[in-house]
mmCIF file of C-alpha atoms in Angstrom:
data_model
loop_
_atom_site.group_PDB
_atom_site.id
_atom_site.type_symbol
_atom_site.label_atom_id
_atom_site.label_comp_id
_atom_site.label_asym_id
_atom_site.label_seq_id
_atom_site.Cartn_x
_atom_site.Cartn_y
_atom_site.Cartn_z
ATOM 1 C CA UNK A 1 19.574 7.715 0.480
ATOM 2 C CA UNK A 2 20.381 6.319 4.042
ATOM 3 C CA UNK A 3 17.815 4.453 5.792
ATOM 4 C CA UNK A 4 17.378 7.092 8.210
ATOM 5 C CA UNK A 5 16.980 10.107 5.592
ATOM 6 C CA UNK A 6 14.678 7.559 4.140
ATOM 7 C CA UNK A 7 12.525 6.799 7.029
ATOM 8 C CA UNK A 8 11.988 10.873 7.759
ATOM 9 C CA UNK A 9 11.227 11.193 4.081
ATOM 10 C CA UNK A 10 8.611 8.662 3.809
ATOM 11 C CA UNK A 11 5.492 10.736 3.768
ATOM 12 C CA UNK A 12 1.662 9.808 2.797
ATOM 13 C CA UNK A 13 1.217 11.295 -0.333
ATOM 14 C CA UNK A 14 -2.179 11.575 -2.281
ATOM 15 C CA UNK A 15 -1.569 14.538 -5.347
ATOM 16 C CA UNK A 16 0.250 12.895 -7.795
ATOM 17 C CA UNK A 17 1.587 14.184 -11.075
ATOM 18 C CA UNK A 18 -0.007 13.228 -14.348
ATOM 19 C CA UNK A 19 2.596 11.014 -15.640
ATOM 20 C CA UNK A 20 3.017 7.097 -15.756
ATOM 21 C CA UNK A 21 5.446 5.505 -13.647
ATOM 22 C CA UNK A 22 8.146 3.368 -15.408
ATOM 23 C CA UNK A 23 7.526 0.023 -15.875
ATOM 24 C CA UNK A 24 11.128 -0.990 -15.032
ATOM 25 C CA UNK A 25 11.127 1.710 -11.847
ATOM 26 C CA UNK A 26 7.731 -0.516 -11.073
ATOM 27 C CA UNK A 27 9.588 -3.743 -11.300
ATOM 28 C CA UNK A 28 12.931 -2.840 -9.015
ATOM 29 C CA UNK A 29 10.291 -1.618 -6.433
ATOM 30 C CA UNK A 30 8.658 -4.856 -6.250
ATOM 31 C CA UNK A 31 12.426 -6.661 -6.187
ATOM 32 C CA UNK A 32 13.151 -4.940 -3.414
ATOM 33 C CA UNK A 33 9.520 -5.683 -1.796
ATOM 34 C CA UNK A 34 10.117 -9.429 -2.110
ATOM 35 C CA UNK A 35 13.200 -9.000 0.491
ATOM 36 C CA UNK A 36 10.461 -8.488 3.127
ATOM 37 C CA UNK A 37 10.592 -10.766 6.321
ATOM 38 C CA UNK A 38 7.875 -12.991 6.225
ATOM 39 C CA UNK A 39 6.920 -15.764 9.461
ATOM 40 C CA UNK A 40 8.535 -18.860 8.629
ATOM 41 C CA UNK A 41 9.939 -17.583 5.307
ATOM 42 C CA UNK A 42 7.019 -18.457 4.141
ATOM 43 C CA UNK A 43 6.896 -15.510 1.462
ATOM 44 C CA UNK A 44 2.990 -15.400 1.300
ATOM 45 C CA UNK A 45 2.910 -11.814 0.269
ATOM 46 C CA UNK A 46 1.321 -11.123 -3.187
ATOM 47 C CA UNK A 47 0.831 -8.102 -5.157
ATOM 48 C CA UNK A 48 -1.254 -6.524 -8.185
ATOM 49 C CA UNK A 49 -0.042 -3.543 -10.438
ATOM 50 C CA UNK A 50 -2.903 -1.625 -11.575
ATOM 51 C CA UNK A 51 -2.656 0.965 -13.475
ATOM 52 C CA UNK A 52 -4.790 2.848 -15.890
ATOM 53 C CA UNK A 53 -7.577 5.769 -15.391
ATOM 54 C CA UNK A 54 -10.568 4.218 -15.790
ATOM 55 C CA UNK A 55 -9.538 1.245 -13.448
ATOM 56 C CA UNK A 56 -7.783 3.806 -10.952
ATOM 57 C CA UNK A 57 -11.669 5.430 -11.442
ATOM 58 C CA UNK A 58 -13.155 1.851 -10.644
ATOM 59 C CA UNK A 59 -10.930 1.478 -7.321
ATOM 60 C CA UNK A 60 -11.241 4.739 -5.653
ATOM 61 C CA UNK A 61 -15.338 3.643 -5.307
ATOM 62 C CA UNK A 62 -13.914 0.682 -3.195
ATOM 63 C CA UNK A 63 -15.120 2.656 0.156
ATOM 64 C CA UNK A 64 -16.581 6.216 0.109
ATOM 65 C CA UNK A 65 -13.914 7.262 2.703
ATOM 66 C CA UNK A 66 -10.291 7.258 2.439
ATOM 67 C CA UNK A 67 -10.230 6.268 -1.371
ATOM 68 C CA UNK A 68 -11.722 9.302 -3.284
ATOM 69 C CA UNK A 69 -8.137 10.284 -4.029
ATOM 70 C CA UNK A 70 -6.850 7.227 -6.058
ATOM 71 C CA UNK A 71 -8.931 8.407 -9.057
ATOM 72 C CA UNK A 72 -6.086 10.860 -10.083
ATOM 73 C CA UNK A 73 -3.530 8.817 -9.132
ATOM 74 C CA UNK A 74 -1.367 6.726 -12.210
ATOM 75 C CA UNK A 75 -1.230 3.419 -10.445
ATOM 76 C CA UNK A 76 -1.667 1.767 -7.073
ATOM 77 C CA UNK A 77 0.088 -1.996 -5.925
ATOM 78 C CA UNK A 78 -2.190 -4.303 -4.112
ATOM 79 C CA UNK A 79 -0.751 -5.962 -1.383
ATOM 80 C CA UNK A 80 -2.170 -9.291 -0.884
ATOM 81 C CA UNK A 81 -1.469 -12.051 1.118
ATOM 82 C CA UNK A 82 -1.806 -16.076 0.386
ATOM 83 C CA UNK A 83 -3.760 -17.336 3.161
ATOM 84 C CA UNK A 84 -3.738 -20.855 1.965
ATOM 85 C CA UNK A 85 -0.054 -20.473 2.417
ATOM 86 C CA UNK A 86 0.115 -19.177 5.783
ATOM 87 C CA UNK A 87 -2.384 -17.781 8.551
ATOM 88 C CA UNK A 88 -0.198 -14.753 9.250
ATOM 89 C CA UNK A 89 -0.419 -13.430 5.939
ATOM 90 C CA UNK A 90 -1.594 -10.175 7.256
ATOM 91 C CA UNK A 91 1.633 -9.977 9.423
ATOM 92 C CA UNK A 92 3.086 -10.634 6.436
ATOM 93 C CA UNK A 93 1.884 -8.184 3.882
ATOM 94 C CA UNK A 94 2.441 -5.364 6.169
ATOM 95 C CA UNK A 95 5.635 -5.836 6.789
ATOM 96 C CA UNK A 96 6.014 -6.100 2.938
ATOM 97 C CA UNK A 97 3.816 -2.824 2.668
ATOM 98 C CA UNK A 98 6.057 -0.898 4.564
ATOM 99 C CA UNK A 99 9.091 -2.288 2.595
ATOM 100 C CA UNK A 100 7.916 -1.530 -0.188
ATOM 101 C CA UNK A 101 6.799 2.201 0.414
ATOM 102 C CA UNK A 102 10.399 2.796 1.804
ATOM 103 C CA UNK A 103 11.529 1.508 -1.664
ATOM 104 C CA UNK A 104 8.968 3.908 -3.163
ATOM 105 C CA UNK A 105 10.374 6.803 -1.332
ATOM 106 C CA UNK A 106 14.095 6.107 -1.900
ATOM 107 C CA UNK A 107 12.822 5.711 -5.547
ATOM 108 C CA UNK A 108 11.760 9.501 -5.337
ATOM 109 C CA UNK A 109 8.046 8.527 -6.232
ATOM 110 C CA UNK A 110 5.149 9.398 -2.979
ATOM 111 C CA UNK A 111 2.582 6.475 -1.940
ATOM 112 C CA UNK A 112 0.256 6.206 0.442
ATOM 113 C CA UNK A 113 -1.263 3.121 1.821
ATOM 114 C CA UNK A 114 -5.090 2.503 1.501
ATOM 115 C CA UNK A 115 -6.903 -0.168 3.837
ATOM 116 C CA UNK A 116 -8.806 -3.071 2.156
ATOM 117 C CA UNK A 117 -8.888 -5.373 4.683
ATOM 118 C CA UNK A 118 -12.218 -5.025 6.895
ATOM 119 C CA UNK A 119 -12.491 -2.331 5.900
ATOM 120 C CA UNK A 120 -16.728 -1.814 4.278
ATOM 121 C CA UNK A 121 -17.522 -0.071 0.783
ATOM 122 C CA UNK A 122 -19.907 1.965 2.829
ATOM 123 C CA UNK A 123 -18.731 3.253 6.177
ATOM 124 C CA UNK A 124 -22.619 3.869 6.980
ATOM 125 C CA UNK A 125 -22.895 0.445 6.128
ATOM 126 C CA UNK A 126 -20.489 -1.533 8.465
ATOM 127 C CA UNK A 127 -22.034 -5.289 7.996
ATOM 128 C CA UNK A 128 -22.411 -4.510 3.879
ATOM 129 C CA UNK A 129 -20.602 -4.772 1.244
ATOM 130 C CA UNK A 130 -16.721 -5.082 2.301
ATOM 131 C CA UNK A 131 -14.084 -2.925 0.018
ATOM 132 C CA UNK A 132 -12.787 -6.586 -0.796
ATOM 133 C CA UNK A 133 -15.810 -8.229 -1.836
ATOM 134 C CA UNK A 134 -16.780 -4.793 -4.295
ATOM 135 C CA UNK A 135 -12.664 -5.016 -5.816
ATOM 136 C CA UNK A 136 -12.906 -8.936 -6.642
ATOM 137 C CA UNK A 137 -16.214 -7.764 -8.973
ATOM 138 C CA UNK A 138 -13.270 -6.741 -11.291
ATOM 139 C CA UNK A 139 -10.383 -7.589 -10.722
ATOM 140 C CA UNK A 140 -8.901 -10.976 -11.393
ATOM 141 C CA UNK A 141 -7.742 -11.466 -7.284
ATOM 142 C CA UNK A 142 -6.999 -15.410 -6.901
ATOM 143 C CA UNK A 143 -9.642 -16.808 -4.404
ATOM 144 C CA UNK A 144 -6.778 -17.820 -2.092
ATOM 145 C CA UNK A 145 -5.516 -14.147 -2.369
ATOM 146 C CA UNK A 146 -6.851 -11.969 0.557
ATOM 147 C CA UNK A 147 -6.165 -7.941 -0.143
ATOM 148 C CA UNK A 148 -4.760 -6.247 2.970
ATOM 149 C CA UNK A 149 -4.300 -2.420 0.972
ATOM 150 C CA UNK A 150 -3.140 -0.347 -1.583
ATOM 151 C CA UNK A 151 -0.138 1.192 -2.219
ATOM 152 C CA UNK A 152 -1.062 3.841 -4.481
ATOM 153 C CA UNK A 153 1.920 5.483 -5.811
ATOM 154 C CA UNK A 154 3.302 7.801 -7.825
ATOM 155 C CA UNK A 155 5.273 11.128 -9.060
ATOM 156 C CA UNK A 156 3.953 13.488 -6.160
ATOM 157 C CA UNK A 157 2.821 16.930 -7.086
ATOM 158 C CA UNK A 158 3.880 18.800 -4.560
ATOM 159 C CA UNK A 159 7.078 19.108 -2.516
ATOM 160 C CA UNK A 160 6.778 16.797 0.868
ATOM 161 C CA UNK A 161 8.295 18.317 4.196
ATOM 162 C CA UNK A 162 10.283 15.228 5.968
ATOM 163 C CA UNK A 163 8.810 14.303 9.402
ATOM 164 C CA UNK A 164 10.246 16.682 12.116
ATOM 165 C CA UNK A 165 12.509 15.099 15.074
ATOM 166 C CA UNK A 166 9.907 14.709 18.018
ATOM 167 C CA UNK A 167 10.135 13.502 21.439
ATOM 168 C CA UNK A 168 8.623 10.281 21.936
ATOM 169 C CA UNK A 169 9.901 8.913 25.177
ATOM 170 C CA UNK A 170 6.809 8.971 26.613
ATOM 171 C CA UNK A 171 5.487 6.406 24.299
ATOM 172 C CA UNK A 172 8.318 3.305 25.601
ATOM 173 C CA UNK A 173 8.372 1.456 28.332
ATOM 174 C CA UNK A 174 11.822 0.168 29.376
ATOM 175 C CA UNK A 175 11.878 -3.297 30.979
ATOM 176 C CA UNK A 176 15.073 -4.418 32.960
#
């Protein structure tokens, strides 16, 4: 695909087929996710496969909003960033989010990204538990790792319209 049929394809997507997602497809998509721009070059941007129901189970729990859907999902990429390595890591990882999730949609799999980052396991509960602090009860996350999302990911199960052309002058300012 083109980078602009790409960009109106990208979609969130959170029904997902019952079927595993190649290892190798899994592999090129991170590839191309380590091309992201990162400050300095520093290339602080890590990530986690998981895969797996009952650990797909464990992480939609991380916060009871927003996250319900991962359970039926086949696998989901963590997008973490190094902080010992740089203090812009969260710059970082989203650039290398959105990277990625274009490769995911040229790929002809859906994603959607899922906040970790600040975000609480409880959104009653704003100063509780954080969805970061309830993931590292299980999952082996280096303690210089800090989670910024999920890119959950997949086969989608249902056909996804591309984003219709819109008019959003209003939203730029021009500066001369």
């Amino acid at each position: 695909m083109e980078l602009k049929e790409i960009l109106r394809a990208r979609r969130s997507v959170r029904k997902f087929e019952d079927r595993a997602v190649e290892r190798e497809v899994v592999e090129e998509l991170l590839k191309q996710a380590f091309t992201a721009p990162s400050s300095r070059n520093t290339r602080s941007t890590r990530y986690m496969v998981v895969e797996g129901r009952e650990m797909m189970e464990r992480i939609a729990q991380m916060r009871d909003y927003g996250s319900a859907f991962m359970k039926d999902c086949p696998m989901a990429i963590m997008v973490a960033g190094d902080e010992s390595v740089t203090d812009l890591w969260v710059d970082n990882c989203s650039i290398s989010a959105t990277i990625l999730q274009l490769a995911v949609t040229d790929a002809g799999l859906g994603s959607c990204w899922v906040h970790i980052n600040g975000r609480p396991k409880l959104k009653a509960e704003p100063e509780g538990q954080s969805a970061e602090e309830y993931l590292r009860e299980f999952l082996p996350i280096p303690a210089e790792w800090r989670p910024l999302c999920f890119i959950a990911l997949g086969y989608p199960a249902q056909e996804v319209k591309p984003h219709s052309e819109k008019d959003d002058s209003d939203k730029v300012i021009w500066v001369k």
